[in-house]
PDB file of C-alpha atoms in Angstrom:
ATOM      1  CA  MET A   1      82.979  63.046  99.142  1.00 65.00           C
ATOM      2  CA  LYS A   2      80.553  60.253 100.054  1.00 67.00           C
ATOM      3  CA  LYS A   3      83.332  58.215 101.675  1.00 72.00           C
ATOM      4  CA  TYR A   4      84.094  61.045 104.120  1.00 80.00           C
ATOM      5  CA  VAL A   5      80.497  61.426 105.379  1.00 82.00           C
ATOM      6  CA  ILE A   6      80.789  59.227 108.485  1.00 83.00           C
ATOM      7  CA  CYS A   7      84.211  60.665 109.375  1.00 85.00           C
ATOM      8  CA  LEU A   8      83.088  64.278 109.021  1.00 84.00           C
ATOM      9  CA  MET A   9      79.932  63.569 110.978  1.00 86.00           C
ATOM     10  CA  ALA A  10      82.073  62.056 113.747  1.00 85.00           C
ATOM     11  CA  VAL A  11      84.298  65.164 113.801  1.00 85.00           C
ATOM     12  CA  ALA A  12      81.287  67.499 113.958  1.00 86.00           C
ATOM     13  CA  ILE A  13      79.560  65.514 116.706  1.00 87.00           C
ATOM     14  CA  GLY A  14      82.832  65.269 118.675  1.00 83.00           C
ATOM     15  CA  ILE A  15      83.428  69.032 118.616  1.00 85.00           C
ATOM     16  CA  ALA A  16      79.789  69.874 119.369  1.00 84.00           C
ATOM     17  CA  ALA A  17      79.598  67.361 122.214  1.00 83.00           C
ATOM     18  CA  SER A  18      82.788  68.631 123.838  1.00 80.00           C
ATOM     19  CA  ALA A  19      81.602  72.244 123.601  1.00 78.00           C
ATOM     20  CA  PHE A  20      78.462  71.351 125.535  1.00 77.00           C
ATOM     21  CA  THR A  21      79.925  68.962 128.082  1.00 76.00           C
ATOM     22  CA  VAL A  22      83.200  70.543 129.192  1.00 70.00           C
ATOM     23  CA  GLN A  23      82.795  71.831 132.710  1.00 62.00           C
ATOM     24  CA  LYS A  24      85.428  74.410 133.417  1.00 58.00           C
ATOM     25  CA  GLU A  25      86.668  74.336 136.967  1.00 52.00           C
ATOM     26  CA  THR A  26      85.197  77.256 138.821  1.00 48.00           C
ATOM     27  CA  LYS A  27      88.014  78.917 140.686  1.00 49.00           C
ATOM     28  CA  ALA A  28      87.306  80.090 144.173  1.00 46.00           C
ATOM     29  CA  LYS A  29      88.314  83.712 144.148  1.00 47.00           C
ATOM     30  CA  THR A  30      89.842  84.225 147.542  1.00 49.00           C
ATOM     31  CA  GLY A  31      91.984  87.116 148.581  1.00 57.00           C
ATOM     32  CA  GLY A  32      95.363  85.391 148.235  1.00 72.00           C
ATOM     33  CA  VAL A  33      98.736  86.588 149.474  1.00 83.00           C
ATOM     34  CA  TYR A  34     101.281  87.857 146.939  1.00 85.00           C
ATOM     35  CA  LYS A  35     104.509  85.862 146.947  1.00 89.00           C
ATOM     36  CA  TRP A  36     107.880  85.999 145.212  1.00 91.00           C
ATOM     37  CA  PHE A  37     108.636  83.272 142.698  1.00 93.00           C
ATOM     38  CA  ASP A  38     112.059  82.479 141.190  1.00 93.00           C
ATOM     39  CA  PHE A  39     112.142  82.026 137.432  1.00 92.00           C
ATOM     40  CA  ASN A  40     114.165  78.989 136.251  1.00 91.00           C
ATOM     41  CA  GLY A  41     113.632  79.098 132.501  1.00 89.00           C
ATOM     42  CA  ASN A  42     114.680  81.212 129.545  1.00 88.00           C
ATOM     43  CA  LEU A  43     113.135  83.914 127.360  1.00 86.00           C
ATOM     44  CA  LEU A  44     110.858  81.420 125.594  1.00 86.00           C
ATOM     45  CA  THR A  45     109.434  79.884 128.755  1.00 85.00           C
ATOM     46  CA  MET A  46     108.561  83.040 130.672  1.00 87.00           C
ATOM     47  CA  GLY A  47     104.846  82.436 130.055  1.00 84.00           C
ATOM     48  CA  ASP A  48     104.897  78.935 131.489  1.00 83.00           C
ATOM     49  CA  PRO A  49     104.144  78.832 135.239  1.00 86.00           C
ATOM     50  CA  TYR A  50     105.870  75.462 135.578  1.00 86.00           C
ATOM     51  CA  TYR A  51     109.241  77.161 135.122  1.00 89.00           C
ATOM     52  CA  TYR A  52     108.765  79.138 138.340  1.00 91.00           C
ATOM     53  CA  SER A  53     109.343  78.024 141.902  1.00 91.00           C
ATOM     54  CA  LEU A  54     108.401  79.597 145.191  1.00 91.00           C
ATOM     55  CA  ASP A  55     111.146  81.821 146.604  1.00 91.00           C
ATOM     56  CA  PRO A  56     112.102  80.185 149.944  1.00 89.00           C
ATOM     57  CA  ASP A  57     112.774  83.481 151.727  1.00 88.00           C
ATOM     58  CA  ASN A  58     109.970  85.321 149.885  1.00 87.00           C
ATOM     59  CA  TRP A  59     112.325  88.217 149.152  1.00 86.00           C
ATOM     60  CA  PRO A  60     113.721  89.412 145.787  1.00 86.00           C
ATOM     61  CA  ASP A  61     117.415  88.558 145.453  1.00 86.00           C
ATOM     62  CA  CYS A  62     117.730  90.041 141.962  1.00 87.00           C
ATOM     63  CA  LEU A  63     117.974  93.809 141.932  1.00 84.00           C
ATOM     64  CA  THR A  64     117.735  94.698 138.231  1.00 84.00           C
ATOM     65  CA  MET A  65     114.509  96.553 137.489  1.00 82.00           C
ATOM     66  CA  LEU A  66     114.919  96.582 133.690  1.00 84.00           C
ATOM     67  CA  GLY A  67     115.859  93.756 131.386  1.00 85.00           C
ATOM     68  CA  LEU A  68     114.643  90.993 129.096  1.00 88.00           C
ATOM     69  CA  VAL A  69     114.423  87.771 131.085  1.00 90.00           C
ATOM     70  CA  TYR A  70     112.647  87.516 134.400  1.00 91.00           C
ATOM     71  CA  CYS A  71     114.658  86.644 137.479  1.00 92.00           C
ATOM     72  CA  GLU A  72     111.866  86.865 140.032  1.00 92.00           C
ATOM     73  CA  ILE A  73     108.228  87.865 139.977  1.00 91.00           C
ATOM     74  CA  LYS A  74     105.757  88.774 142.671  1.00 89.00           C
ATOM     75  CA  CYS A  75     102.246  87.482 142.144  1.00 88.00           C
ATOM     76  CA  LEU A  76      99.449  85.370 143.578  1.00 87.00           C
ATOM     77  CA  PRO A  77      99.929  81.591 143.664  1.00 88.00           C
ATOM     78  CA  ASP A  78      97.860  79.538 141.259  1.00 83.00           C
ATOM     79  CA  GLU A  79      94.475  78.687 142.704  1.00 76.00           C
ATOM     80  CA  TYR A  80      94.860  75.009 141.885  1.00 73.00           C
ATOM     81  CA  ASP A  81      98.462  74.701 143.022  1.00 76.00           C
ATOM     82  CA  ASP A  82     100.227  76.959 145.519  1.00 81.00           C
ATOM     83  CA  ALA A  83     103.679  75.973 144.238  1.00 85.00           C
ATOM     84  CA  ILE A  84     103.238  77.695 140.857  1.00 87.00           C
ATOM     85  CA  PRO A  85     102.402  81.340 140.130  1.00 88.00           C
ATOM     86  CA  ASP A  86      99.269  82.762 138.541  1.00 85.00           C
ATOM     87  CA  LEU A  87     101.009  84.805 135.847  1.00 85.00           C
ATOM     88  CA  SER A  88      97.958  86.989 135.266  1.00 81.00           C
ATOM     89  CA  THR A  89      98.433  88.597 138.683  1.00 82.00           C
ATOM     90  CA  ILE A  90     102.062  89.790 138.456  1.00 84.00           C
ATOM     91  CA  CYS A  91     102.559  93.012 140.406  1.00 84.00           C
ATOM     92  CA  ALA A  92     106.379  93.250 140.598  1.00 85.00           C
ATOM     93  CA  ILE A  93     109.253  91.977 138.429  1.00 88.00           C
ATOM     94  CA  ARG A  94     112.995  91.718 138.857  1.00 89.00           C
ATOM     95  CA  TYR A  95     115.105  90.912 135.795  1.00 89.00           C
ATOM     96  CA  ARG A  96     118.335  89.033 135.241  1.00 90.00           C
ATOM     97  CA  PRO A  97     121.274  91.365 134.612  1.00 86.00           C
ATOM     98  CA  LEU A  98     121.888  91.908 130.898  1.00 78.00           C
ATOM     99  CA  LEU A  99     125.681  91.786 131.252  1.00 70.00           C
TER     100      LEU A  99
ATOM    101  CA  MET B   1      80.811  42.340 101.919  1.00 56.00           C
ATOM    102  CA  LYS B   2      78.766  45.499 102.207  1.00 76.00           C
ATOM    103  CA  ARG B   3      78.002  44.773 105.863  1.00 78.00           C
ATOM    104  CA  SER B   4      81.700  44.531 106.746  1.00 80.00           C
ATOM    105  CA  LEU B   5      82.359  47.787 104.910  1.00 82.00           C
ATOM    106  CA  ILE B   6      79.703  49.539 106.991  1.00 85.00           C
ATOM    107  CA  ALA B   7      81.170  47.963 110.156  1.00 88.00           C
ATOM    108  CA  ALA B   8      84.640  49.233 109.203  1.00 88.00           C
ATOM    109  CA  GLU B   9      83.281  52.745 108.591  1.00 89.00           C
ATOM    110  CA  LEU B  10      81.493  52.685 111.951  1.00 90.00           C
ATOM    111  CA  VAL B  11      84.654  51.566 113.736  1.00 92.00           C
ATOM    112  CA  VAL B  12      86.633  54.414 112.162  1.00 93.00           C
ATOM    113  CA  GLY B  13      83.811  56.885 112.876  1.00 92.00           C
ATOM    114  CA  SER B  14      83.632  55.899 116.546  1.00 93.00           C
ATOM    115  CA  LEU B  15      87.416  56.256 116.933  1.00 94.00           C
ATOM    116  CA  ILE B  16      87.385  59.698 115.283  1.00 94.00           C
ATOM    117  CA  LEU B  17      84.486  60.746 117.512  1.00 93.00           C
ATOM    118  CA  LEU B  18      86.391  59.639 120.610  1.00 93.00           C
ATOM    119  CA  TYR B  19      89.653  61.380 119.659  1.00 94.00           C
ATOM    120  CA  ILE B  20      88.064  64.632 118.518  1.00 93.00           C
ATOM    121  CA  TYR B  21      85.864  64.760 121.593  1.00 92.00           C
ATOM    122  CA  ALA B  22      88.758  64.013 123.949  1.00 91.00           C
ATOM    123  CA  ALA B  23      91.170  66.453 122.258  1.00 92.00           C
ATOM    124  CA  THR B  24      88.663  69.328 122.093  1.00 91.00           C
ATOM    125  CA  SER B  25      87.619  68.815 125.714  1.00 88.00           C
ATOM    126  CA  LYS B  26      91.259  68.928 126.828  1.00 87.00           C
ATOM    127  CA  LEU B  27      92.000  72.066 124.833  1.00 88.00           C
ATOM    128  CA  LEU B  28      88.834  73.839 126.020  1.00 86.00           C
ATOM    129  CA  ASP B  29      89.812  73.294 129.661  1.00 81.00           C
ATOM    130  CA  PHE B  30      93.567  73.322 129.141  1.00 83.00           C
ATOM    131  CA  GLY B  31      94.574  74.846 132.498  1.00 78.00           C
ATOM    132  CA  SER B  32      92.755  72.225 134.514  1.00 76.00           C
ATOM    133  CA  PHE B  33      93.992  69.417 132.262  1.00 82.00           C
ATOM    134  CA  ARG B  34      97.621  70.459 132.629  1.00 81.00           C
ATOM    135  CA  HIS B  35      97.247  70.865 136.358  1.00 75.00           C
ATOM    136  CA  VAL B  36      95.844  67.337 136.790  1.00 77.00           C
ATOM    137  CA  LEU B  37      98.639  65.962 134.590  1.00 80.00           C
ATOM    138  CA  SER B  38     101.231  67.701 136.751  1.00 75.00           C
ATOM    139  CA  ARG B  39      99.970  65.696 139.745  1.00 70.00           C
ATOM    140  CA  SER B  40     100.516  62.386 138.009  1.00 75.00           C
ATOM    141  CA  PRO B  41     103.394  60.391 139.532  1.00 72.00           C
ATOM    142  CA  LEU B  42     104.324  58.995 136.102  1.00 78.00           C
ATOM    143  CA  ILE B  43     104.317  62.060 133.857  1.00 80.00           C
ATOM    144  CA  GLY B  44     104.014  64.929 136.333  1.00 74.00           C
ATOM    145  CA  ASN B  45     107.477  66.293 135.513  1.00 77.00           C
ATOM    146  CA  TYR B  46     106.667  66.498 131.818  1.00 84.00           C
ATOM    147  CA  ALA B  47     103.144  67.915 132.248  1.00 82.00           C
ATOM    148  CA  PRO B  48     103.713  71.132 130.209  1.00 85.00           C
ATOM    149  CA  VAL B  49     104.928  69.108 127.205  1.00 89.00           C
ATOM    150  CA  VAL B  50     102.564  66.132 127.532  1.00 90.00           C
ATOM    151  CA  ALA B  51      99.586  68.488 127.867  1.00 89.00           C
ATOM    152  CA  TRP B  52     100.253  69.669 124.289  1.00 92.00           C
ATOM    153  CA  ILE B  53     101.429  66.360 122.838  1.00 94.00           C
ATOM    154  CA  LEU B  54      98.363  64.384 123.927  1.00 93.00           C
ATOM    155  CA  PRO B  55      95.591  66.386 122.204  1.00 94.00           C
ATOM    156  CA  SER B  56      97.884  66.975 119.186  1.00 95.00           C
ATOM    157  CA  THR B  57      98.405  63.217 118.830  1.00 96.00           C
ATOM    158  CA  GLU B  58      94.666  62.593 119.068  1.00 95.00           C
ATOM    159  CA  ILE B  59      93.944  65.152 116.350  1.00 95.00           C
ATOM    160  CA  LEU B  60      96.740  63.761 114.170  1.00 96.00           C
ATOM    161  CA  ILE B  61      95.388  60.199 114.465  1.00 95.00           C
ATOM    162  CA  SER B  62      91.903  61.490 113.608  1.00 94.00           C
ATOM    163  CA  LEU B  63      93.311  63.020 110.423  1.00 94.00           C
ATOM    164  CA  LEU B  64      95.045  59.730 109.566  1.00 94.00           C
ATOM    165  CA  LEU B  65      91.720  57.944 110.063  1.00 93.00           C
ATOM    166  CA  ILE B  66      89.766  60.432 107.943  1.00 92.00           C
ATOM    167  CA  LEU B  67      91.999  60.054 104.877  1.00 91.00           C
ATOM    168  CA  PRO B  68      91.418  56.664 103.162  1.00 89.00           C
ATOM    169  CA  GLN B  69      95.096  56.446 102.106  1.00 91.00           C
ATOM    170  CA  THR B  70      96.336  56.624 105.703  1.00 92.00           C
ATOM    171  CA  ARG B  71      93.414  54.895 107.427  1.00 92.00           C
ATOM    172  CA  ARG B  72      95.289  51.657 108.088  1.00 92.00           C
ATOM    173  CA  ILE B  73      98.204  53.548 109.703  1.00 94.00           C
ATOM    174  CA  GLY B  74      95.634  55.508 111.703  1.00 94.00           C
ATOM    175  CA  LEU B  75      94.068  52.302 112.975  1.00 94.00           C
ATOM    176  CA  TRP B  76      97.449  50.926 114.057  1.00 95.00           C
ATOM    177  CA  CYS B  77      98.241  54.238 115.775  1.00 96.00           C
ATOM    178  CA  SER B  78      94.802  54.134 117.470  1.00 95.00           C
ATOM    179  CA  PHE B  79      95.483  50.644 118.749  1.00 95.00           C
ATOM    180  CA  ALA B  80      98.906  51.688 120.057  1.00 96.00           C
ATOM    181  CA  LEU B  81      97.489  54.820 121.728  1.00 95.00           C
ATOM    182  CA  MET B  82      94.619  52.919 123.347  1.00 94.00           C
ATOM    183  CA  LEU B  83      97.085  50.300 124.602  1.00 94.00           C
ATOM    184  CA  ALA B  84      99.251  53.073 126.067  1.00 94.00           C
ATOM    185  CA  PHE B  85      96.199  54.618 127.764  1.00 91.00           C
ATOM    186  CA  THR B  86      95.183  51.198 129.086  1.00 92.00           C
ATOM    187  CA  GLY B  87      98.671  50.658 130.495  1.00 92.00           C
ATOM    188  CA  TYR B  88      98.639  54.105 132.095  1.00 89.00           C
ATOM    189  CA  VAL B  89      95.199  53.581 133.664  1.00 87.00           C
ATOM    190  CA  GLY B  90      96.266  50.127 134.862  1.00 87.00           C
ATOM    191  CA  TYR B  91      99.341  51.626 136.526  1.00 85.00           C
ATOM    192  CA  MET B  92      97.282  54.428 138.132  1.00 81.00           C
ATOM    193  CA  LEU B  93      94.711  51.942 139.342  1.00 81.00           C
ATOM    194  CA  ALA B  94      97.429  49.800 140.911  1.00 81.00           C
ATOM    195  CA  PHE B  95      99.479  52.532 142.558  1.00 76.00           C
ATOM    196  CA  THR B  96      97.574  55.832 142.808  1.00 68.00           C
ATOM    197  CA  PRO B  97      93.820  55.262 142.594  1.00 55.00           C
ATOM    198  CA  HIS B  98      92.917  58.436 144.470  1.00 56.00           C
ATOM    199  CA  LEU B  99      94.114  60.811 141.754  1.00 61.00           C
ATOM    200  CA  PRO B 100      91.586  62.580 139.527  1.00 59.00           C
ATOM    201  CA  CYS B 101      91.443  61.700 135.839  1.00 63.00           C
ATOM    202  CA  SER B 102      93.190  64.022 133.396  1.00 62.00           C
ATOM    203  CA  CYS B 103      90.848  63.256 130.502  1.00 66.00           C
ATOM    204  CA  GLY B 104      88.339  65.759 129.212  1.00 63.00           C
ATOM    205  CA  GLY B 105      84.579  66.271 129.169  1.00 64.00           C
ATOM    206  CA  VAL B 106      82.208  63.582 130.417  1.00 66.00           C
ATOM    207  CA  LEU B 107      85.033  61.007 130.358  1.00 72.00           C
ATOM    208  CA  LYS B 108      86.273  62.728 133.523  1.00 67.00           C
ATOM    209  CA  GLN B 109      83.181  61.449 135.376  1.00 70.00           C
ATOM    210  CA  MET B 110      84.274  57.827 134.986  1.00 77.00           C
ATOM    211  CA  THR B 111      85.999  55.936 137.773  1.00 77.00           C
ATOM    212  CA  TRP B 112      89.437  54.426 137.122  1.00 79.00           C
ATOM    213  CA  LYS B 113      87.952  50.932 136.769  1.00 82.00           C
ATOM    214  CA  GLN B 114      85.338  52.156 134.296  1.00 85.00           C
ATOM    215  CA  HIS B 115      88.163  53.859 132.430  1.00 86.00           C
ATOM    216  CA  LEU B 116      90.135  50.661 132.242  1.00 88.00           C
ATOM    217  CA  VAL B 117      87.146  48.792 130.779  1.00 91.00           C
ATOM    218  CA  PHE B 118      86.457  51.709 128.387  1.00 92.00           C
ATOM    219  CA  ASN B 119      90.068  51.734 127.135  1.00 92.00           C
ATOM    220  CA  ILE B 120      90.204  47.962 126.727  1.00 94.00           C
ATOM    221  CA  THR B 121      86.929  48.111 124.753  1.00 94.00           C
ATOM    222  CA  TYR B 122      88.321  50.800 122.451  1.00 93.00           C
ATOM    223  CA  SER B 123      91.569  48.838 122.026  1.00 94.00           C
ATOM    224  CA  ILE B 124      89.454  45.899 120.837  1.00 94.00           C
ATOM    225  CA  ILE B 125      87.461  48.216 118.542  1.00 94.00           C
ATOM    226  CA  ALA B 126      90.716  49.510 117.007  1.00 93.00           C
ATOM    227  CA  LEU B 127      91.923  45.926 116.575  1.00 93.00           C
ATOM    228  CA  LEU B 128      88.599  45.052 114.921  1.00 93.00           C
ATOM    229  CA  GLY B 129      89.093  47.985 112.548  1.00 92.00           C
ATOM    230  CA  ILE B 130      92.584  46.722 111.622  1.00 92.00           C
ATOM    231  CA  TRP B 131      91.155  43.262 110.951  1.00 92.00           C
ATOM    232  CA  LEU B 132      88.303  44.636 108.843  1.00 90.00           C
ATOM    233  CA  TYR B 133      90.675  46.733 106.718  1.00 86.00           C
ATOM    234  CA  GLN B 134      93.288  44.016 106.318  1.00 82.00           C
ATOM    235  CA  ARG B 135      90.932  41.275 105.187  1.00 70.00           C
ATOM    236  CA  PRO B 136      91.525  40.270 101.594  1.00 63.00           C
ATOM    237  CA  VAL B 137      88.747  41.568  99.375  1.00 57.00           C
ATOM    238  CA  LYS B 138      87.026  38.800  97.462  1.00 59.00           C
ATOM    239  CA  PRO B 139      86.630  39.574  93.749  1.00 55.00           C
ATOM    240  CA  GLU B 140      83.077  40.259  92.667  1.00 54.00           C
ATOM    241  CA  THR B 141      83.325  38.331  89.376  1.00 55.00           C
ATOM    242  CA  PRO B 142      84.696  34.792  89.078  1.00 54.00           C
ATOM    243  CA  VAL B 143      88.213  34.593  87.558  1.00 51.00           C
ATOM    244  CA  THR B 144      88.662  32.279  84.602  1.00 52.00           C
ATOM    245  CA  HIS B 145      92.061  30.601  84.221  1.00 51.00           C
ATOM    246  CA  SER B 146      91.524  29.524  80.661  1.00 48.00           C
ATOM    247  CA  ALA B 147      93.268  32.631  79.293  1.00 44.00           C
ATOM    248  CA  ALA B 148      96.448  31.838  81.239  1.00 44.00           C
ATOM    249  CA  PHE B 149      96.771  28.391  79.713  1.00 42.00           C
ATOM    250  CA  SER B 150      95.624  29.255  76.212  1.00 42.00           C
ATOM    251  CA  ASP B 151      99.171  29.546  74.851  1.00 42.00           C
TER     252      ASP B 151
END
């Protein structure tokens, strides 16, 4: 146990220091405009905003209202990057056809 | 002998401290970290994957350094990782110096040049650790050869 003392102390100090020094970016909450985003991934990547791209005509081309995999979503753009969606603000979804 | 052992332990401790601090800071502010990575001209396309791989690698190397059996591998991995970081910072400094740093915590406050010096210093520290752990250990008691030639 004695040989782990320095290592464990380093781990503890590292975690404690990061907890006190991380400055989370404060997002400016502005009243954004909802936009349509096309989904380019699969079932497993639906939660990753980097698999979405801004719909050029900002209009839903998919018509299916029920399904498993997203086709398009309507939401606010990410506050850091307008090209990706903020998935916590989804207000409308169109799905890919099941058949 | 004892002094070099303490030096080796301090080298390993400082590397673990750096990796745990950096990994935890990245994970605590994951959204911002991934966003900054996505703006990198080198790895921007792979940001979602790299954002997970980087802190995972740092934690894995820390574990290798903690366990005495894998410490030497951990030191080699540390050296390789610090060299990779140095290369990355060197590239960014040469081609895109205006971009913000994707590291975590207080390390984010450093300029690119300070980062380069910091990474080179830690590469040397990792190399020092490898040297300290690879040195042949001198036996404490003198060896007598009389037994070998007694027959």
